[in-house]
PDB file of C-alpha atoms in Angstrom:
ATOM      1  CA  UNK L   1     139.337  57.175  75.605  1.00 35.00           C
ATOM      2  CA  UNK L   2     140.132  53.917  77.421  1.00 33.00           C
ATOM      3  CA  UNK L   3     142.494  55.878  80.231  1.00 37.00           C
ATOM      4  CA  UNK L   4     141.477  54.402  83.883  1.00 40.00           C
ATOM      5  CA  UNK L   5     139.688  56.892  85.777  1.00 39.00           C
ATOM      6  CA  UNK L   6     142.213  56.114  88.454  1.00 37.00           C
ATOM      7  CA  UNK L   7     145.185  57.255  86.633  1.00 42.00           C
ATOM      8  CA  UNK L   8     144.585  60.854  87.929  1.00 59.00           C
ATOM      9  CA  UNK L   9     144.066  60.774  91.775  1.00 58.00           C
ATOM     10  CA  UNK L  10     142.888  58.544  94.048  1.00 88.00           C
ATOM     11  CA  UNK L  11     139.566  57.925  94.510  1.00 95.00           C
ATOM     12  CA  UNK L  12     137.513  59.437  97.342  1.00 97.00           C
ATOM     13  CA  UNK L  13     134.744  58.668  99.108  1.00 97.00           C
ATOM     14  CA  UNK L  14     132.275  61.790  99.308  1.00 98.00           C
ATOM     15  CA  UNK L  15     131.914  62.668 103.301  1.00 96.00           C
ATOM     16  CA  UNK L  16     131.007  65.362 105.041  1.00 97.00           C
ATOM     17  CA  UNK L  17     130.670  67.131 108.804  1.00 97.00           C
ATOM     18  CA  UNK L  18     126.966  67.260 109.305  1.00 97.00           C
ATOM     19  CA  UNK L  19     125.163  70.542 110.020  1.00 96.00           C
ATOM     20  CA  UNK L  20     124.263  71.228 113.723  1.00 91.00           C
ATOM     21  CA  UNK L  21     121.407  73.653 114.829  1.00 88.00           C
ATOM     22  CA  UNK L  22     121.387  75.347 111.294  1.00 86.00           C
ATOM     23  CA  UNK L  23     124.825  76.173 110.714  1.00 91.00           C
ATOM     24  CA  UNK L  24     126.253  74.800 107.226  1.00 97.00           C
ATOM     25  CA  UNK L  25     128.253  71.382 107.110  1.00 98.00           C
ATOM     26  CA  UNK L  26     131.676  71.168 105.774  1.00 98.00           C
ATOM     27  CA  UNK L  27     133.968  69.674 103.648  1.00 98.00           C
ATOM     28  CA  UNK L  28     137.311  71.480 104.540  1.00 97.00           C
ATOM     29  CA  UNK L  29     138.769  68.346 106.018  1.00 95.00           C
ATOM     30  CA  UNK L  30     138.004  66.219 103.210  1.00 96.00           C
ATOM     31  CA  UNK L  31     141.330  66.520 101.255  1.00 95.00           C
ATOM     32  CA  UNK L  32     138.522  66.588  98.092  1.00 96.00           C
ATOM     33  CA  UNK L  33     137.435  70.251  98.434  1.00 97.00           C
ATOM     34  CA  UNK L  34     139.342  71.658  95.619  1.00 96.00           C
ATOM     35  CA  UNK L  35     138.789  68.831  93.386  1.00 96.00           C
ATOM     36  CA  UNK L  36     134.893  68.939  94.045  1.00 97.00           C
ATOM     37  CA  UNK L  37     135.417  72.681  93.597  1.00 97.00           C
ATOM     38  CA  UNK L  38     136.873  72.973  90.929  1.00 96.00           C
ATOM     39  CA  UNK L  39     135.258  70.104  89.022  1.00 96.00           C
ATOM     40  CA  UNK L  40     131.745  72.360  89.821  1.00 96.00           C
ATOM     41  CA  UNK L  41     130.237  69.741  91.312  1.00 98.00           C
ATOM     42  CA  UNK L  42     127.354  70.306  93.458  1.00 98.00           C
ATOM     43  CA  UNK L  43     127.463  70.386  97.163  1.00 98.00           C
ATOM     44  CA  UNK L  44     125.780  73.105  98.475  1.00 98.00           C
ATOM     45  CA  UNK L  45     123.803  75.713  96.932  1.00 98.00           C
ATOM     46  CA  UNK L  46     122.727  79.073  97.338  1.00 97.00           C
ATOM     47  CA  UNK L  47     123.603  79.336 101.214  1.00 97.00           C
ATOM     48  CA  UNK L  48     122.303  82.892 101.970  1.00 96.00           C
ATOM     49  CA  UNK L  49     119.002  81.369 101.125  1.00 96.00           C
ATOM     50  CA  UNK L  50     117.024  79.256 102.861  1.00 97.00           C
ATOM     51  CA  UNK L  51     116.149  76.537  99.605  1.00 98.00           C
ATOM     52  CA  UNK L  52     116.356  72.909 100.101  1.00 98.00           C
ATOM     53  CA  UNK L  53     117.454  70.685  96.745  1.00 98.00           C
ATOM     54  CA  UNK L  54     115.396  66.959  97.670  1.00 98.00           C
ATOM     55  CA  UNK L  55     117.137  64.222  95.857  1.00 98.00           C
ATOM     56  CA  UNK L  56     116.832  60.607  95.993  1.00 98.00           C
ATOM     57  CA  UNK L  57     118.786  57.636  94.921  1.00 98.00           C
ATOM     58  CA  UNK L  58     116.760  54.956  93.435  1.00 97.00           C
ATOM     59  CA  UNK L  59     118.661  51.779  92.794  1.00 96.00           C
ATOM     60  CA  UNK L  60     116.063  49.579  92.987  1.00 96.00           C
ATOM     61  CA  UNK L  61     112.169  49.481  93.884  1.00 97.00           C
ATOM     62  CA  UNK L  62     111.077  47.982  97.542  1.00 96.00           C
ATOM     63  CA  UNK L  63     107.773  49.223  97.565  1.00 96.00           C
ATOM     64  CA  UNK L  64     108.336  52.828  98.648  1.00 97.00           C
ATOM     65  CA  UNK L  65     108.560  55.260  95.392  1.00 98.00           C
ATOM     66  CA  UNK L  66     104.502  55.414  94.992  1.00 98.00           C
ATOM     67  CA  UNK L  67     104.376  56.563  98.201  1.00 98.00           C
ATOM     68  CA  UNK L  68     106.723  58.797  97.935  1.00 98.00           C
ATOM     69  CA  UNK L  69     105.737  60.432  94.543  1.00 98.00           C
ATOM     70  CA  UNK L  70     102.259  61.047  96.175  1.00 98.00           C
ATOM     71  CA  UNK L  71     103.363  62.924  98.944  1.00 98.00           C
ATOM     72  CA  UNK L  72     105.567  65.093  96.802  1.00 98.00           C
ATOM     73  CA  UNK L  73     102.003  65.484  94.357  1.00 98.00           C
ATOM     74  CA  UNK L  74     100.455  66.246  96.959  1.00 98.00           C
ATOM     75  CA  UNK L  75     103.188  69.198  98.515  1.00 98.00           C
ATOM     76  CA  UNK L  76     103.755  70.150  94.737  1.00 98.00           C
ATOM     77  CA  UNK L  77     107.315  69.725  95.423  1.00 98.00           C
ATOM     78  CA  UNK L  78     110.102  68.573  93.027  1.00 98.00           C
ATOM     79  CA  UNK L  79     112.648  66.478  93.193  1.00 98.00           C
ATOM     80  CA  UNK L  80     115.830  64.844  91.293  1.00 98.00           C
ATOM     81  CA  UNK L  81     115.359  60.558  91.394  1.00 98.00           C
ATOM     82  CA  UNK L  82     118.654  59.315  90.209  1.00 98.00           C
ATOM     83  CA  UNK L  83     118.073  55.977  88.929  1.00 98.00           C
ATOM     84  CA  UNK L  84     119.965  53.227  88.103  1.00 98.00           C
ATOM     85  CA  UNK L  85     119.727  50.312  84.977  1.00 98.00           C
ATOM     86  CA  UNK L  86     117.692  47.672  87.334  1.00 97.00           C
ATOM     87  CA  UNK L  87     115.154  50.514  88.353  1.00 98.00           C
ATOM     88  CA  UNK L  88     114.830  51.854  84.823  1.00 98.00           C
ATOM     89  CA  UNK L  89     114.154  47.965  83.442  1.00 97.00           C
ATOM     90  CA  UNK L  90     111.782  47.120  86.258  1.00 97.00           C
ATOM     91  CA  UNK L  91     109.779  50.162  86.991  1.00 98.00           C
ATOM     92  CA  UNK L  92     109.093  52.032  83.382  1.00 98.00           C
ATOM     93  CA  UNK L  93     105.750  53.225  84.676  1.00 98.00           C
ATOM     94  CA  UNK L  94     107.371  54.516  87.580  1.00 98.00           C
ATOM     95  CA  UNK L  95     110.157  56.501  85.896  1.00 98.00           C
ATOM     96  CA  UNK L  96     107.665  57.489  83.045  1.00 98.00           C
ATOM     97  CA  UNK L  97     105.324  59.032  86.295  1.00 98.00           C
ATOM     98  CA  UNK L  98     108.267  60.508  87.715  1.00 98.00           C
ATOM     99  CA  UNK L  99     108.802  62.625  84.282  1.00 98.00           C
ATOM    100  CA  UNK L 100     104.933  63.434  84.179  1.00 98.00           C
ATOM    101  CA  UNK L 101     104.697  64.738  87.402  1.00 98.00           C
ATOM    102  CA  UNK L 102     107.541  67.317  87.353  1.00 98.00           C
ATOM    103  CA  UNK L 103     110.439  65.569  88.205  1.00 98.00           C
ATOM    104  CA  UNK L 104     114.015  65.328  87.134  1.00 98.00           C
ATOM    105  CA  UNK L 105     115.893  61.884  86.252  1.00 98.00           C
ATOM    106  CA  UNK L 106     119.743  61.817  87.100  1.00 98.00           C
ATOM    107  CA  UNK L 107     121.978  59.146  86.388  1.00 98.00           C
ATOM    108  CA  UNK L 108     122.836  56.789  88.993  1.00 98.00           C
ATOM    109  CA  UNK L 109     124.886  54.446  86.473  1.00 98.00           C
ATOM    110  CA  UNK L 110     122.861  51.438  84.448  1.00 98.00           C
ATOM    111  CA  UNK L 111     124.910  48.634  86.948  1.00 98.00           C
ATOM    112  CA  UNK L 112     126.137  50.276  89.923  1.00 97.00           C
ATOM    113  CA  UNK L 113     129.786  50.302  89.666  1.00 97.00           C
ATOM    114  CA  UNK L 114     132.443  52.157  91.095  1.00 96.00           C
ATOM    115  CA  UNK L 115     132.850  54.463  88.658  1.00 95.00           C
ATOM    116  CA  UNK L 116     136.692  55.226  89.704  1.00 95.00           C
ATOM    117  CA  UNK L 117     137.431  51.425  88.561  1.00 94.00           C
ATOM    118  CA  UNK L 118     136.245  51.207  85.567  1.00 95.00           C
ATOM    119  CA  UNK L 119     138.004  53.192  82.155  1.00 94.00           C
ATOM    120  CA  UNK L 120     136.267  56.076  80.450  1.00 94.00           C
ATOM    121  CA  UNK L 121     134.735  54.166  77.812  1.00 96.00           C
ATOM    122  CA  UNK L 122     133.078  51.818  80.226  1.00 97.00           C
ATOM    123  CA  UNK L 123     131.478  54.801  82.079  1.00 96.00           C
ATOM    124  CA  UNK L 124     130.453  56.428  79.259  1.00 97.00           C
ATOM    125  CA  UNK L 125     128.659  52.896  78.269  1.00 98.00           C
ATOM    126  CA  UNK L 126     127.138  52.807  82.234  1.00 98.00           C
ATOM    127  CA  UNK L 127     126.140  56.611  81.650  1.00 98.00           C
ATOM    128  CA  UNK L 128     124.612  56.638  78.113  1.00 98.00           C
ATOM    129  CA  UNK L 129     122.352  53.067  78.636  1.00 98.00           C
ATOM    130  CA  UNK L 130     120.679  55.210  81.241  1.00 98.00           C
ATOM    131  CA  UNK L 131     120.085  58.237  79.458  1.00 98.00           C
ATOM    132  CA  UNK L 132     119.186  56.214  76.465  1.00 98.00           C
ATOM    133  CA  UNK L 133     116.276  54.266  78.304  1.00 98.00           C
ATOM    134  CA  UNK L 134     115.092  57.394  80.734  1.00 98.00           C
ATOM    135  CA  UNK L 135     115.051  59.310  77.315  1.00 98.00           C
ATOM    136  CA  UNK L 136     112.678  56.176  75.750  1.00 98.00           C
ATOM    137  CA  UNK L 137     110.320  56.281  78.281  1.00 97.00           C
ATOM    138  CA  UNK L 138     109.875  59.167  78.656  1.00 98.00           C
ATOM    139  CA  UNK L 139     109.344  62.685  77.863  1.00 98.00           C
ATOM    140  CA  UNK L 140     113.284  63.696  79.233  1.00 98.00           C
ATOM    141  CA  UNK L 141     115.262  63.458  76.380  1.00 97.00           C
ATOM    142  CA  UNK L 142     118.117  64.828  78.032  1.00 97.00           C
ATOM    143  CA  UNK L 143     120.343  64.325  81.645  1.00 98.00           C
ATOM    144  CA  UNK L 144     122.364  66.695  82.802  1.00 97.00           C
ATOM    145  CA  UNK L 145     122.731  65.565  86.320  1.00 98.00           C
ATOM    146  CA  UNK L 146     124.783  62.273  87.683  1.00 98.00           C
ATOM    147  CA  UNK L 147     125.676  60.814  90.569  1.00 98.00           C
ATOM    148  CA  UNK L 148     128.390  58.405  91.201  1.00 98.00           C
ATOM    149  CA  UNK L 149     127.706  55.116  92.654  1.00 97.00           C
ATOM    150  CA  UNK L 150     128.419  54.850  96.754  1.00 95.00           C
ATOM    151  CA  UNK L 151     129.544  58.342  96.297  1.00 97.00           C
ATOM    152  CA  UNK L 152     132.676  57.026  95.050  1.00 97.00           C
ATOM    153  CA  UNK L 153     134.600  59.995  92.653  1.00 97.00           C
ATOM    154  CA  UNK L 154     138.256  60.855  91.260  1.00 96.00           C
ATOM    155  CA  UNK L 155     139.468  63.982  89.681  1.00 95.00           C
ATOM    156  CA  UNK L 156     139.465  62.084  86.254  1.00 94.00           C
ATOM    157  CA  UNK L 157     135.873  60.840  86.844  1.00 96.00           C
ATOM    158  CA  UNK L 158     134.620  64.591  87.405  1.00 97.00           C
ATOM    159  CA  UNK L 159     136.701  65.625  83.989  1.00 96.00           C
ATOM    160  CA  UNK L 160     135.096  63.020  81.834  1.00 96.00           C
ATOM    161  CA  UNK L 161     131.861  63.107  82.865  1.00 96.00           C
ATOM    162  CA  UNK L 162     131.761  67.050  82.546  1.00 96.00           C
ATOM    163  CA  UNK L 163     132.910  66.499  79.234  1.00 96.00           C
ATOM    164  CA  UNK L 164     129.791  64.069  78.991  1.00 96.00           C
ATOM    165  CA  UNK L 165     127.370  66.757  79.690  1.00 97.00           C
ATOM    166  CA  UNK L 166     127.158  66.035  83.469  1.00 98.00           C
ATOM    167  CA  UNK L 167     127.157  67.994  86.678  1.00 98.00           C
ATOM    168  CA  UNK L 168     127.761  65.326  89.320  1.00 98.00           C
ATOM    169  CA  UNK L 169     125.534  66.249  92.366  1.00 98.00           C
ATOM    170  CA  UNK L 170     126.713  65.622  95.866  1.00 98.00           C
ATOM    171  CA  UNK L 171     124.964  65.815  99.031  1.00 98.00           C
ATOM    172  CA  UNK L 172     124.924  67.928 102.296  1.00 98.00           C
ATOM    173  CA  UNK L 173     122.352  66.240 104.162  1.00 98.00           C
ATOM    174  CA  UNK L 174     122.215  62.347 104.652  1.00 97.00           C
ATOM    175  CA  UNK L 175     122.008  59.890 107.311  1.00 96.00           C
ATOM    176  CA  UNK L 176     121.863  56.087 106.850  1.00 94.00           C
ATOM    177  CA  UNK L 177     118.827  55.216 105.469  1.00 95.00           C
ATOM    178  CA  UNK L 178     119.932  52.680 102.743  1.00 91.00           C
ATOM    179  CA  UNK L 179     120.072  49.918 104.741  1.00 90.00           C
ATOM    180  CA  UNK L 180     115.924  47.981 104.348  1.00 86.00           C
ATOM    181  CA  UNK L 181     116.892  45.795 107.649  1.00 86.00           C
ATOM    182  CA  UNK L 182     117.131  48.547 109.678  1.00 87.00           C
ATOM    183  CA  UNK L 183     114.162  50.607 109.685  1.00 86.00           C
ATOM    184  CA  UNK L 184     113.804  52.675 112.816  1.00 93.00           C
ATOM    185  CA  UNK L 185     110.531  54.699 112.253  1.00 95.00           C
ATOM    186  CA  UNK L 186     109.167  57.856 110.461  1.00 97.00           C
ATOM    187  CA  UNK L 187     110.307  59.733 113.571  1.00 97.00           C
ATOM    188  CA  UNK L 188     113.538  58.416 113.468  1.00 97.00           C
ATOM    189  CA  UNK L 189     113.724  59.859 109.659  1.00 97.00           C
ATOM    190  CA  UNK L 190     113.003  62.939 110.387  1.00 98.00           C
ATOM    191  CA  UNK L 191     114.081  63.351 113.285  1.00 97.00           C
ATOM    192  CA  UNK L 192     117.921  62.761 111.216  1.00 97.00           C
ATOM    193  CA  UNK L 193     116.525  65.377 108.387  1.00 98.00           C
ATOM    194  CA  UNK L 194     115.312  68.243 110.351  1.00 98.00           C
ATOM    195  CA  UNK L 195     118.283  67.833 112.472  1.00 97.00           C
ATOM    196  CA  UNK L 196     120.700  69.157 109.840  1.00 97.00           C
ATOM    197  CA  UNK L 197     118.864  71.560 107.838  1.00 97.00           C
ATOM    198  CA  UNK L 198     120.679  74.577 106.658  1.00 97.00           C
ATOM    199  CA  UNK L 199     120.287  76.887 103.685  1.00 97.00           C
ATOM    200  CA  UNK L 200     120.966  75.845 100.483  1.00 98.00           C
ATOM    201  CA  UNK L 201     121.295  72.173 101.291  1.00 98.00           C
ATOM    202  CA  UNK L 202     121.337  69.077  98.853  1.00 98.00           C
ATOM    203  CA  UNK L 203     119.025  66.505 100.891  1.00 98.00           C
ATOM    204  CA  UNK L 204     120.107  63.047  99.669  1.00 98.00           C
ATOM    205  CA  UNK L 205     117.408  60.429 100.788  1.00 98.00           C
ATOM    206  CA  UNK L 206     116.920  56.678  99.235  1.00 97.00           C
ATOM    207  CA  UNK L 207     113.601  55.509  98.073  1.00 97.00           C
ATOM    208  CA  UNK L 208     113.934  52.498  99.342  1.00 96.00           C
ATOM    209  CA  UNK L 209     113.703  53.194 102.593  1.00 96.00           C
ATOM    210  CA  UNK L 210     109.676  52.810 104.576  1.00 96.00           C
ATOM    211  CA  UNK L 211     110.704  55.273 106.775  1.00 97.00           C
ATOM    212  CA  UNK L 212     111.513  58.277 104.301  1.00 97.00           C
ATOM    213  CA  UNK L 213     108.314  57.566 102.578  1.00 97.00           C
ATOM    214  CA  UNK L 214     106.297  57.492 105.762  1.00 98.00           C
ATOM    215  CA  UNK L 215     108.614  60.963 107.098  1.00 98.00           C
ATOM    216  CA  UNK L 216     108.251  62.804 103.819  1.00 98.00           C
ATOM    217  CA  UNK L 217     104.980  64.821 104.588  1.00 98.00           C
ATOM    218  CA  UNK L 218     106.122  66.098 107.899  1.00 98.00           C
ATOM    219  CA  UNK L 219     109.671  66.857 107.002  1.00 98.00           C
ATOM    220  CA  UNK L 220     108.757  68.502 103.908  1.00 98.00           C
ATOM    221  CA  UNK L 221     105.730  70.878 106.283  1.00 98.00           C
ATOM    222  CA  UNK L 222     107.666  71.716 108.939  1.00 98.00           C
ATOM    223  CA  UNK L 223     110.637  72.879 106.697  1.00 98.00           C
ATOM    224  CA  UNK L 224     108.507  75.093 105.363  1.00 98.00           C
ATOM    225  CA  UNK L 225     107.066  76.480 108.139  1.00 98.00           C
ATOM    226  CA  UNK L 226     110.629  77.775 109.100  1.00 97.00           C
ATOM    227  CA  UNK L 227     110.861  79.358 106.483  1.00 98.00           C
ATOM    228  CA  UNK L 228     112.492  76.881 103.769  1.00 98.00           C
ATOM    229  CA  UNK L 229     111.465  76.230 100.279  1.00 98.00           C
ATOM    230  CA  UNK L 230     111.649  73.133  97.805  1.00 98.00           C
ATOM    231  CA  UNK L 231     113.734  73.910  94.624  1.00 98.00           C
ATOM    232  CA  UNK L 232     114.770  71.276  91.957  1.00 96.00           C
ATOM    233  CA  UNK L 233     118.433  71.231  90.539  1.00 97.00           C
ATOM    234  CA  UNK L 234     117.357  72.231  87.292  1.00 96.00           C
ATOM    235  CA  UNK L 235     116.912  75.701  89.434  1.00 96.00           C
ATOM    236  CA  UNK L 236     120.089  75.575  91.721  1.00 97.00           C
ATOM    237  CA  UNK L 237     122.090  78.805  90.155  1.00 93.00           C
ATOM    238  CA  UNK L 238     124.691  78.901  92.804  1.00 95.00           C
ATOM    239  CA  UNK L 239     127.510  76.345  93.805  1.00 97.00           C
ATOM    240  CA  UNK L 240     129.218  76.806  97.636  1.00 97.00           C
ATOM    241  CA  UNK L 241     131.499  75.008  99.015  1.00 97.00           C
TER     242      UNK L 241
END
């Protein structure tokens, strides 16, 4: 396949409206909804539950991941760390630990790129050098979760990559915590988190960030003691949307 991913649809940028005082966010005004639907990618999950689904994106190591893989020891909670080329080449131990310790490896791409740019065959190349090294390191020999670069998807990207083996995992909980020159505090962090919870909700946070690692502990206690529980997406069974 060499087809460019952008010869069916345009590309869209994954967005949401945020969850307010525990009702569930939306994507109805989107214009992706049917696509994302349809494509059975992940947005939501079981939403007459209250589970939580903790992901984080892991482009690159600032200091952070330790941290946060002792605090999720420590909780015996499990998450999905999608992970991308640089943080696979630089931080084996890391990724190997990660494995060890319960946790799933998605694929974040090996160099970043906006996947609705590049052809099939290229993405397949980004996709696979991943899985390859994850599955080299470590005791995951298989990935069956992805997700695209900056959130960055078209209806041809979804196709192919299903046809790859991949469910590509979205997010219904976020706030803007990629940017390492703009730490705010712990309390800021969850303060953003707790703010949105909702059943069944995908909680996409980046490892790179001191003030997720710091937040972690308390976000992760005080969700539970409203009731919520930590699930991995190895154990999300229902899609909503």
């Amino acid at each position: 396949m060499t087809t460019e991913a952008t010869d069916s649809g345009n590309p869209y940028h994954f967005g949401f409206k945020k969850s307010k005082n525990g009702e569930l966010p939306s994507i109805d005004q989107e214009g992706f909804k049917d696509i994302v639907k349809e494509h059975k990618a992940i947005f939501l999950g079981d939403t007459s539950k209250k589970e939580l689904y903790l992901t984080f994106d892991s482009g690159y190591e600032n200091g952070y991941t330790a941290k946060i893989l002792e605090v999720l020891k420590a909780r015996q909670v499990h998450a999905a760390f999608f992970v991308t080329g640089h943080f696979v080449k630089g931080q084996p131990d890391l990724v190997e630990r990660m494995v060890n310790e319960g946790h799933l490896i998605g694929n974040h791409s090996w160099s970043h790129p906006d996947m609705t740019q590049i052809s099939i065959d290229k993405m397949k190349v980004e996709l696979d050098k991943v899985k390859e090294k994850v599955a080299s390191l470590t005791k995951q020999k298989e990935m069956y979760f992805m997700r695209p670069p900056k959130g960055v998807f078209s209806s041809q990207m979804l196709v192919a990559s299903m046809e790859l083996g991949y469910t590509n995992v979205f997010w219904s909980i976020a706030y803007k915590d990629w940017d390492v020159n703009d730490h705010k505090g712990w309390d800021y962090a969850y303060k953003k988190v707790m703010s949105q919870l909702h059943p069944g909700a995908v909680i996409l946070l980046h490892s790179v960030s001191k003030d997720n690692a710091e937040a972690l502990g308390k976000i992760i206690d005080d969700a539970r003691d409203q009731g919520y529980e930590f699930k991995n997406l190895d154990k999300l069974t229902s899609k909503n949307y």
